[in-house]
XYZ file of C-alpha atoms in Angstrom:
671
model
C 37.473 -1.723 3.946
C 37.844 0.172 7.249
C 40.539 2.809 7.547
C 41.770 3.166 11.147
C 43.198 6.578 12.147
C 44.018 7.748 15.700
C 44.784 11.414 16.228
C 46.927 13.070 18.899
C 43.935 13.408 21.213
C 43.208 9.698 21.140
C 40.107 9.886 18.905
C 39.979 6.983 16.446
C 38.140 7.489 13.163
C 36.903 4.314 11.474
C 36.222 5.194 7.816
C 34.137 2.644 5.922
C 35.341 2.397 2.321
C 34.848 -0.894 0.473
C 37.499 -0.932 -2.274
C 35.485 -3.238 -4.497
C 32.112 -1.460 -4.515
C 30.633 2.000 -4.951
C 28.735 1.534 -1.684
C 29.499 -0.156 1.620
C 27.531 -3.320 2.326
C 27.588 -5.949 5.039
C 29.600 -8.427 2.959
C 32.434 -10.759 3.983
C 34.999 -7.996 3.445
C 33.163 -5.755 5.894
C 32.739 -8.495 8.502
C 36.449 -9.305 8.565
C 37.417 -5.617 8.590
C 35.091 -4.727 11.471
C 36.395 -7.606 13.563
C 39.972 -6.439 12.913
C 39.098 -2.823 13.722
C 37.440 -3.695 17.031
C 40.341 -6.017 17.901
C 42.720 -3.109 17.404
C 40.511 -0.757 19.431
C 40.599 -3.177 22.328
C 44.370 -3.604 22.028
C 44.855 0.190 22.096
C 42.153 0.931 24.670
C 44.421 2.963 26.956
C 45.411 5.299 24.107
C 41.824 5.773 22.818
C 39.488 8.503 24.092
C 36.625 7.987 21.630
C 35.598 6.548 18.276
C 33.984 8.112 15.189
C 32.401 5.802 12.589
C 31.949 7.425 9.176
C 32.223 6.656 5.457
C 34.351 7.672 2.496
C 31.483 6.909 0.104
C 28.682 9.251 -0.967
C 26.433 7.108 1.193
C 27.159 6.032 4.750
C 26.286 2.345 4.406
C 23.912 0.699 1.942
C 22.851 -2.296 4.034
C 23.039 -6.067 3.741
C 24.751 -8.052 0.995
C 21.667 -8.891 -1.070
C 23.386 -11.125 -3.664
C 24.594 -13.372 -0.852
C 21.211 -13.264 0.881
C 19.409 -14.263 -2.310
C 21.451 -17.475 -2.534
C 20.754 -18.584 1.045
C 19.214 -22.042 1.485
C 18.076 -23.978 4.527
C 21.384 -25.863 4.411
C 23.147 -22.513 4.929
C 21.322 -21.809 8.206
C 24.217 -22.786 10.543
C 26.708 -20.664 8.572
C 24.263 -17.757 8.506
C 23.804 -18.020 12.252
C 27.555 -17.881 12.760
C 27.929 -14.917 10.394
C 25.157 -12.892 12.043
C 26.481 -13.751 15.482
C 29.899 -12.416 14.461
C 28.412 -9.147 13.191
C 26.383 -8.736 16.377
C 29.309 -9.647 18.599
C 31.413 -6.876 17.051
C 28.589 -4.338 17.416
C 28.227 -5.366 21.050
C 31.978 -5.027 21.623
C 31.821 -1.547 20.103
C 28.944 -0.281 22.228
C 30.400 -1.737 25.452
C 33.930 -0.572 24.639
C 33.964 1.913 27.496
C 34.666 4.919 25.287
C 32.167 7.239 23.525
C 31.340 6.048 20.003
C 29.694 8.421 17.497
C 28.202 7.655 14.095
C 28.965 10.509 11.667
C 26.315 9.699 9.055
C 27.396 11.426 5.850
C 24.731 9.966 3.559
C 22.067 7.279 3.308
C 22.052 4.758 6.174
C 19.540 2.069 5.299
C 19.040 -1.368 6.784
C 22.433 -2.628 7.896
C 23.776 0.909 7.628
C 21.336 2.148 10.243
C 22.215 -0.862 12.374
C 25.878 0.209 12.267
C 24.793 3.653 13.505
C 22.585 2.196 16.251
C 25.573 0.338 17.691
C 27.088 3.775 18.409
C 26.157 5.907 21.413
C 25.347 9.066 19.446
C 24.193 9.655 15.861
C 24.847 12.833 13.884
C 23.442 13.046 10.345
C 24.429 15.290 7.452
C 21.382 17.175 6.175
C 22.105 16.494 2.497
C 19.532 15.832 -0.276
C 20.346 12.128 -0.506
C 20.516 11.345 3.199
C 17.820 8.867 4.192
C 17.581 6.604 7.216
C 15.344 3.614 7.623
C 14.749 -0.116 7.610
C 13.513 -1.131 4.134
C 13.975 -4.831 4.979
C 10.228 -5.458 5.343
C 9.749 -4.500 1.674
C 12.223 -7.247 0.728
C 10.600 -9.898 2.891
C 13.252 -9.606 5.623
C 13.762 -8.045 9.053
C 16.631 -5.919 10.406
C 18.706 -8.803 11.750
C 21.987 -7.180 12.828
C 20.478 -5.769 16.002
C 18.032 -3.390 14.344
C 14.876 -4.763 15.937
C 16.463 -5.300 19.349
C 18.059 -1.852 19.630
C 15.194 0.139 18.117
C 12.674 -1.414 20.511
C 14.909 -0.757 23.520
C 15.603 2.790 22.399
C 12.057 3.883 21.524
C 9.648 1.351 22.987
C 7.541 -1.244 21.178
C 4.824 0.866 19.557
C 7.026 3.671 18.107
C 9.688 1.208 16.989
C 7.167 -0.924 15.114
C 4.929 1.726 13.603
C 7.497 4.331 12.536
C 10.558 2.255 11.737
C 10.341 -1.524 11.581
C 7.021 -2.267 9.856
C 6.736 0.784 7.628
C 9.841 0.390 5.447
C 9.999 4.200 5.409
C 13.149 6.076 4.448
C 13.193 9.189 6.604
C 15.033 12.446 6.034
C 17.445 13.479 8.806
C 14.988 15.883 10.454
C 12.249 13.214 10.486
C 14.690 10.656 11.871
C 15.619 13.088 14.638
C 11.979 13.770 15.432
C 11.375 10.011 15.664
C 14.281 9.321 17.970
C 17.037 7.555 16.010
C 19.125 10.624 15.119
C 20.463 12.921 17.829
C 21.864 15.850 15.834
C 21.781 17.277 12.308
C 24.548 19.317 10.673
C 24.729 21.069 7.318
C 28.331 20.411 6.192
C 30.708 17.408 6.202
C 33.232 19.434 8.223
C 30.639 20.175 10.892
C 29.806 16.464 11.030
C 33.273 15.545 12.295
C 33.581 18.659 14.463
C 30.337 17.870 16.308
C 31.366 14.227 16.694
C 34.633 15.250 18.324
C 32.878 17.758 20.575
C 30.391 15.138 21.755
C 33.192 12.697 22.567
C 34.903 15.318 24.726
C 31.652 16.145 26.515
C 30.597 12.511 27.115
C 33.613 10.445 28.195
C 31.432 7.895 30.021
C 28.896 7.295 27.242
C 26.908 4.057 27.238
C 23.804 2.713 25.583
C 20.570 3.315 27.537
C 20.020 -0.425 28.079
C 23.511 -0.770 29.563
C 22.938 1.887 32.214
C 21.799 1.058 35.709
C 18.083 1.531 36.234
C 17.183 1.313 32.521
C 13.471 0.901 31.810
C 12.101 0.277 28.339
C 10.066 3.273 27.078
C 6.388 2.426 27.284
C 7.107 -0.647 29.386
C 7.758 -4.306 28.589
C 5.014 -6.723 27.521
C 4.668 -7.802 31.164
C 3.805 -4.286 32.341
C 0.020 -3.894 32.862
C -0.436 -0.913 30.561
C 1.371 -2.455 27.576
C -0.041 -5.921 28.265
C -3.523 -4.485 27.817
C -2.555 -3.056 24.428
C -0.667 -6.086 23.075
C -3.670 -8.044 21.731
C -4.396 -5.149 19.380
C -0.946 -5.350 17.738
C -1.546 -8.438 15.530
C -5.095 -7.311 14.757
C -3.829 -3.902 13.632
C -1.118 -5.521 11.537
C -3.623 -7.808 9.833
C -5.809 -4.793 9.098
C -2.830 -2.952 7.592
C -2.015 -5.984 5.444
C -5.685 -6.109 4.375
C -5.897 -9.741 5.377
C -2.854 -10.883 3.397
C -0.504 -13.243 5.216
C 3.049 -11.968 4.758
C 5.839 -13.562 6.812
C 8.184 -10.562 7.160
C 5.875 -8.148 9.014
C 4.591 -11.027 11.127
C 8.163 -12.053 12.057
C 9.104 -8.430 12.811
C 6.174 -8.122 15.208
C 7.033 -11.444 16.871
C 10.729 -10.551 17.138
C 9.976 -7.176 18.710
C 7.457 -8.466 21.262
C 9.366 -11.617 22.207
C 12.682 -9.762 22.365
C 11.202 -7.120 24.669
C 10.459 -9.814 27.270
C 14.009 -11.166 27.597
C 17.545 -9.924 28.155
C 19.516 -8.234 25.359
C 21.592 -11.295 24.384
C 18.548 -13.576 24.155
C 16.665 -10.953 22.117
C 19.569 -10.931 19.663
C 19.318 -14.709 19.230
C 15.548 -14.501 18.628
C 16.190 -11.833 16.000
C 18.853 -13.941 14.274
C 16.718 -17.063 14.106
C 13.717 -15.210 12.688
C 15.847 -13.495 10.049
C 17.319 -16.833 8.942
C 13.803 -18.263 8.597
C 12.919 -15.390 6.261
C 16.242 -15.454 4.400
C 15.912 -19.104 3.491
C 12.253 -18.805 2.502
C 10.716 -18.339 -0.924
C 9.051 -14.952 -0.510
C 12.236 -13.059 0.387
C 13.897 -14.527 -2.710
C 10.965 -13.404 -4.830
C 11.087 -9.866 -3.467
C 14.871 -9.541 -3.692
C 14.762 -10.966 -7.201
C 12.239 -8.396 -8.385
C 12.971 -5.294 -6.341
C 16.760 -5.606 -6.366
C 18.030 -7.699 -9.280
C 15.261 -7.058 -11.824
C 14.979 -3.400 -10.810
C 18.728 -2.905 -11.129
C 18.701 -4.513 -14.569
C 15.752 -2.439 -15.800
C 17.055 0.870 -14.490
C 20.506 -0.017 -15.758
C 19.243 -0.117 -19.335
C 18.659 -3.819 -19.995
C 16.097 -2.963 -22.693
C 17.624 0.362 -23.802
C 19.012 0.282 -27.349
C 22.732 1.014 -27.600
C 22.282 4.377 -29.281
C 24.134 7.617 -28.564
C 21.550 10.385 -28.149
C 21.549 13.949 -26.884
C 19.749 14.614 -23.601
C 16.395 16.397 -23.627
C 16.491 20.158 -23.088
C 12.997 21.564 -23.616
C 9.793 19.543 -23.264
C 6.359 20.377 -24.643
C 3.357 18.787 -22.926
C 0.089 18.797 -24.875
C -2.925 18.762 -22.573
C -3.240 20.305 -19.127
C -5.414 17.739 -17.417
C -4.286 15.861 -14.333
C -1.947 13.615 -16.326
C -0.443 16.398 -18.445
C 0.126 18.606 -15.422
C 1.784 15.720 -13.582
C 4.144 14.986 -16.487
C 5.034 18.670 -16.779
C 5.819 18.950 -13.079
C 7.974 15.806 -13.126
C 10.009 17.213 -16.015
C 10.348 20.635 -14.383
C 11.532 19.141 -11.109
C 14.266 17.361 -13.049
C 15.566 20.709 -14.293
C 14.021 20.676 -17.774
C 12.378 23.663 -19.386
C 8.696 22.844 -19.921
C 5.919 24.378 -22.025
C 2.353 23.177 -21.439
C -0.162 23.775 -24.206
C -3.925 23.412 -23.996
C -6.761 24.775 -26.103
C -7.253 27.700 -23.746
C -4.838 29.640 -21.606
C -7.069 29.014 -18.584
C -6.755 25.247 -18.933
C -3.026 25.442 -19.553
C -2.545 27.586 -16.450
C -3.654 24.636 -14.291
C -0.264 23.069 -14.933
C 1.755 26.147 -13.890
C 2.994 24.785 -10.568
C 6.709 25.374 -11.040
C 8.912 28.236 -12.176
C 10.308 26.200 -15.051
C 6.834 25.658 -16.546
C 5.380 28.024 -19.157
C 1.702 27.636 -20.063
C 0.145 28.658 -23.346
C -2.676 28.223 -25.814
C -0.466 29.402 -28.710
C 1.348 26.736 -30.715
C 4.124 29.212 -31.558
C 5.295 29.084 -27.937
C 6.445 25.506 -28.490
C 9.222 26.666 -30.803
C 12.477 24.806 -30.223
C 11.077 22.003 -28.050
C 13.092 18.823 -28.661
C 10.534 16.558 -26.920
C 6.749 16.666 -27.133
C 4.556 14.472 -24.917
C 0.887 14.315 -25.809
C -1.570 13.775 -22.931
C -4.971 14.506 -24.460
C -8.208 12.483 -24.542
C -7.941 8.823 -25.698
C -9.116 9.453 -29.248
C -6.822 8.563 -32.185
C -8.055 11.388 -34.437
C -7.546 14.006 -31.707
C -4.054 12.736 -30.884
C -2.988 12.802 -34.514
C -4.447 16.303 -34.915
C -2.466 17.790 -32.027
C 0.792 16.304 -33.334
C 0.107 17.704 -36.787
C -0.540 21.141 -35.286
C 2.720 21.367 -33.312
C 5.091 19.570 -35.699
C 6.064 22.660 -37.745
C 7.439 24.608 -34.759
C 9.356 21.851 -32.958
C 13.144 21.489 -33.046
C 14.406 19.365 -35.958
C 14.215 15.664 -35.117
C 12.170 16.228 -31.936
C 11.051 13.151 -30.016
C 7.299 12.611 -30.459
C 5.681 10.739 -27.551
C 2.103 9.768 -26.785
C 0.920 9.091 -23.244
C -1.828 6.758 -24.438
C -2.556 3.837 -22.138
C -4.133 1.483 -24.679
C -4.119 2.790 -28.278
C -1.575 1.053 -30.540
C 1.423 3.284 -31.237
C 1.843 2.003 -34.780
C -1.610 3.273 -35.688
C -1.090 6.662 -34.054
C 2.240 7.036 -35.853
C 0.538 6.910 -39.258
C -0.530 10.497 -38.711
C 2.982 11.953 -38.249
C 5.685 12.711 -40.798
C 8.491 11.039 -38.819
C 7.161 7.713 -37.442
C 10.737 6.690 -36.589
C 10.704 9.438 -33.930
C 7.293 8.417 -32.545
C 7.109 6.396 -29.332
C 4.671 5.657 -26.537
C 5.474 7.045 -23.083
C 2.742 5.644 -20.840
C 2.846 7.357 -17.453
C 0.778 6.157 -14.502
C -1.513 8.257 -12.340
C -0.737 10.075 -10.155
C 2.504 10.834 -11.988
C 4.169 12.273 -8.901
C 3.790 9.023 -6.954
C 3.792 6.203 -9.491
C 7.388 5.201 -10.326
C 6.805 3.300 -13.570
C 7.082 4.502 -17.161
C 6.037 2.110 -19.949
C 7.855 2.920 -23.200
C 6.007 1.460 -26.191
C 7.831 0.718 -29.434
C 5.791 0.908 -32.644
C 6.585 -0.980 -35.829
C 8.510 1.989 -37.248
C 9.900 3.458 -34.009
C 13.668 3.868 -34.248
C 16.246 2.883 -31.648
C 17.232 6.495 -31.086
C 13.676 7.420 -30.136
C 13.517 4.549 -27.634
C 16.888 5.526 -26.146
C 15.824 9.170 -25.832
C 12.556 8.191 -24.130
C 14.422 5.855 -21.774
C 16.980 8.508 -20.834
C 14.250 11.076 -20.237
C 12.392 8.606 -18.027
C 15.474 7.963 -15.900
C 16.186 11.694 -15.680
C 12.766 12.392 -14.195
C 13.157 9.563 -11.701
C 11.037 6.873 -13.348
C 11.761 3.183 -13.841
C 11.290 2.698 -17.603
C 10.268 -0.672 -19.023
C 10.356 -1.106 -22.810
C 7.598 -3.115 -24.524
C 6.495 -3.699 -28.085
C 3.255 -2.456 -29.556
C -0.122 -4.102 -29.141
C -3.551 -3.121 -27.894
C -3.139 -2.333 -24.211
C 0.621 -2.940 -24.494
C 1.640 -4.905 -21.390
C 0.355 -3.130 -18.291
C -3.113 -2.081 -19.459
C -3.662 -5.437 -21.123
C -2.729 -7.510 -18.087
C -4.506 -5.357 -15.512
C -7.522 -5.602 -17.794
C -7.574 -9.374 -17.180
C -7.621 -8.685 -13.415
C -10.613 -6.363 -13.691
C -12.385 -8.586 -16.225
C -11.929 -11.648 -14.018
C -13.474 -9.823 -11.060
C -16.489 -8.574 -13.006
C -16.841 -12.046 -14.502
C -16.966 -13.493 -10.975
C -19.693 -10.998 -10.128
C -21.648 -12.089 -13.205
C -21.304 -15.709 -12.039
C -23.025 -14.795 -8.786
C -19.979 -14.568 -6.514
C -20.710 -11.960 -3.807
C -18.929 -8.670 -4.442
C -17.468 -8.555 -0.935
C -15.909 -12.003 -1.388
C -14.319 -10.848 -4.648
C -12.748 -7.820 -3.020
C -11.529 -9.723 0.041
C -10.038 -12.498 -2.072
C -7.910 -10.015 -4.015
C -6.773 -8.211 -0.865
C -5.868 -11.473 0.840
C -3.905 -12.500 -2.238
C -1.802 -9.376 -1.712
C -3.261 -6.901 -4.192
C -3.227 -3.331 -2.849
C -6.798 -2.600 -4.001
C -9.857 -4.703 -4.643
C -10.622 -5.109 -8.371
C -14.111 -3.617 -8.193
C -12.733 -0.561 -6.378
C -10.009 -0.386 -9.039
C -12.597 -0.595 -11.822
C -14.352 2.399 -10.277
C -11.046 4.309 -10.171
C -10.275 3.513 -13.812
C -13.952 4.236 -14.632
C -16.362 1.702 -16.017
C -17.085 3.967 -18.960
C -13.387 3.763 -19.938
C -13.430 -0.015 -19.481
C -16.463 -0.106 -21.772
C -14.870 2.189 -24.375
C -11.615 0.195 -24.481
C -13.546 -3.038 -24.908
C -15.600 -1.581 -27.762
C -12.462 -0.251 -29.457
C -10.882 -3.693 -29.104
C -13.985 -5.387 -30.496
C -14.003 -3.057 -33.502
C -10.313 -3.684 -34.176
C -10.546 -7.457 -33.650
C -13.675 -8.056 -35.722
C -15.443 -11.439 -35.739
C -12.670 -13.018 -33.671
C -13.596 -10.918 -30.634
C -15.103 -13.041 -27.854
C -17.717 -11.490 -25.574
C -17.766 -12.464 -21.896
C -20.410 -12.167 -19.153
C -18.471 -9.253 -17.662
C -19.201 -7.142 -20.751
C -22.941 -7.262 -20.237
C -22.568 -6.352 -16.580
C -20.393 -3.323 -17.418
C -22.919 -2.185 -20.029
C -25.715 -2.485 -17.486
C -23.775 -0.457 -14.926
C -22.926 2.328 -17.386
C -25.886 2.470 -19.786
C -28.818 1.360 -17.651
C -27.905 2.474 -14.132
C -25.619 5.435 -14.847
C -22.903 4.201 -12.498
C -19.700 4.848 -14.499
C -17.233 5.000 -11.581
C -15.698 7.091 -8.864
C -15.313 10.299 -10.888
C -19.109 10.409 -11.234
C -19.597 9.510 -7.570
C -21.264 6.165 -8.289
C -20.008 2.814 -9.517
C -19.631 -0.587 -7.921
C -19.238 1.402 -4.722
C -21.239 4.184 -3.108
C -19.341 7.451 -2.584
C -19.942 10.266 -0.137
C -18.052 13.521 -0.603
C -15.715 11.738 -3.004
C -14.851 8.996 -0.495
C -15.590 5.329 -1.107
C -17.994 3.953 1.518
C -19.810 0.661 0.841
C -20.484 -1.609 -2.104
C -23.626 -0.614 -4.007
C -26.451 -2.615 -2.365
C -28.206 -3.280 -5.694
C -25.275 -5.165 -7.224
C -26.706 -8.586 -6.442
C -29.946 -7.704 -8.255
C -28.033 -7.153 -11.514
C -26.813 -10.739 -11.648
C -29.062 -13.132 -13.536
C -26.886 -16.212 -12.977
C -27.604 -18.435 -10.001
C -25.085 -18.024 -7.219
C -22.118 -20.305 -7.664
C -20.138 -21.720 -4.775
C -16.505 -20.933 -5.600
C -13.845 -22.008 -3.081
C -12.121 -18.979 -1.609
C -8.612 -20.230 -2.591
C -9.868 -20.466 -6.175
C -10.966 -16.825 -6.100
C -7.453 -15.763 -5.068
C -5.765 -17.995 -7.614
C -8.049 -16.883 -10.423
C -6.675 -13.367 -10.046
C -3.043 -14.434 -9.776
C -3.214 -16.978 -12.602
C -5.314 -14.880 -14.988
C -2.639 -12.187 -15.003
C 0.279 -14.635 -14.964
C -1.031 -16.639 -17.925
C -1.655 -13.479 -19.942
C 1.768 -12.085 -19.034
C 3.391 -15.271 -20.336
C 1.435 -14.807 -23.546
C 2.806 -11.251 -23.722
C 6.310 -12.689 -23.479
C 5.616 -15.388 -26.072
C 4.052 -12.866 -28.466
C 6.938 -10.428 -28.102
C 4.906 -7.693 -26.443
C 7.261 -8.085 -23.498
C 10.911 -7.908 -24.490
C 12.311 -9.178 -21.182
C 11.000 -11.042 -18.151
C 12.600 -8.397 -15.940
C 10.425 -5.699 -17.516
C 7.370 -7.858 -16.898
C 8.152 -8.478 -13.248
C 9.038 -4.880 -12.430
C 6.190 -3.459 -14.493
C 3.612 -5.698 -12.860
C 4.628 -4.692 -9.328
C 5.269 -0.975 -9.871
C 2.577 -0.304 -12.458
C -0.446 -2.521 -11.928
C -0.278 -3.697 -8.325
C 0.528 -7.368 -8.849
C 1.325 -8.692 -5.350
C 4.961 -7.922 -4.610
C 5.452 -11.119 -2.563
C 5.318 -13.086 -5.824
C 8.404 -11.338 -7.192
C 6.424 -10.261 -10.237
C 3.895 -11.742 -12.599
C 6.372 -13.941 -14.498
C 8.390 -15.018 -11.467
C 5.137 -16.164 -9.853
C 4.753 -18.731 -12.613
C 8.405 -19.791 -12.409
C 8.505 -20.311 -8.651
C 5.087 -21.932 -8.243
C 5.350 -25.583 -7.215
C 2.956 -26.699 -9.997
C 1.939 -23.720 -12.080
C 0.874 -25.724 -15.123
C -1.137 -28.241 -13.113
C -2.953 -25.563 -11.128
C -3.603 -23.502 -14.277
C -5.129 -26.520 -16.043
C -7.314 -27.232 -13.014
C -8.594 -23.641 -13.080
C -9.162 -23.900 -16.836
C -11.262 -27.028 -16.368
C -13.447 -25.304 -13.776
C -13.644 -21.735 -15.037
C -12.634 -21.489 -18.690
C -9.909 -21.863 -21.294
C -8.384 -18.445 -20.509
C -6.409 -20.166 -17.749
C -4.752 -22.656 -20.109
C -0.992 -22.011 -19.963
C 1.024 -21.434 -23.114
């Protein structure tokens, strides 16, 4: 695991290289190897002039051993304490070794990997495309527990350590990491990495960590210093504001660990850090997050739902429609190295998408000759979509993949207008394309496996996480997020104050309030989708109080959403300000006293019950797709581990769902 080499000048290079994995992690193999390496360093102290820690992998060090962490129970707490104490003891032995120790960071150093580097006296990073440094633990419901909190706070001070590194979960490029204090130097080649490390060792024979030097003072002061003491009360208030009122244990524990650890000696701070990490590790929320964002994500990206079909990679992509969505799709494809042609009805519209040298824009269908993929991103009208496919079909490469970016229209119906329905698939991107990581691939009744495989491979190539779902109105994501919005507007129609609705969703962990989200989506689109659904469903369609409220907003008060500058919210210069004061006057129902916990659960359960129906009906092919899709695509609270895992891990999902059904309607009845 750790190759030990001492050269003629006494410099020892410790090369991390786990023989059983493609990346180094803080597993049992590592722990034993690091103890052995430090033992040998101490035995050979008189022959050693310095130490370089580097990696033989493409990455420096990937972090903690998540499979082991995910299995941790409260009964494992003593063993976990011993394990973490061993890791920290070896780091402490390394940094107090009495010889200069340099981290030669040749790739990504995240979580535990950055903690390895922080136990060295000097950090030099390779400025390569994949090099990122950071503490993503907070996004997995954890904290950096191998000295990360303790060392970062002592190196930078409380406020910078918390805001830039520990609470943000950011993954910084080498230059950013240098600017924010955890990287000392940047080099451009692997050879220069080792050369600079050796040069620094020669120049700094008496290196020590700042907190081990005489006269050390924590940057910005300790919590007992008057200036910082005056600022401390704002820390939890700011955190609560950032969390939008949601109560999440990881950021709260990180804040507590940092502040408490800054008031005591280094060894005691390490113990505080260990205990708080074990509390998180053995809790439910960390398991939910690791389950979704590590295991489910790995399965989805690894092709769990991809058909086993051999297909050629995409070469040239045509994008039909140069609106915001079409331009975003084109840019994503171009950045991945694909040749892209964007077509719109006029050259002026098409030119909006020309943001990259690999993109050609046109109004002439002949310019799409030879494209082996076409992605349609025009207005949500079935006749228009079928017309644009019919127009371009004659010039495309033989067997070209035909994809529609529709968010709600059934793919099977759209495919009736093309000559090769087996090559027709839905590729539902999310806006803005450049930021949203999810791609929902929709399989129609006649879509072939090769088309699905080609769409999946294209999605992975452009950096998306592709879930594969079967056809149905709204598919999975649009259908389930529709229940979230409909539940909120239904609450409003019941007489629940709009502010309470928004706060309940935020405190449940949703990133955006549902009424604000409805404005973003546009109430006119919500209305149009509902009318299309009603027409397709016929007499079986059930109207709800929310429908009348949406109609009143759009048809009577001309408040269709954010794009128009007026919706549930008031907008000034395009920015959301306050809820529309006249909302309460629209509600004819008498105000209903709904317990605040019920408001939160109505959102969580409405989506969870419908997602389970999607699985039962075959719209969802796998639970993993549902969990990942709900978090990445529609903002289901990540702490749940995904919309289906929420139901699985709830102490009494069925009982609570039936209680909600009795109070608020049969839509909450579980399958």
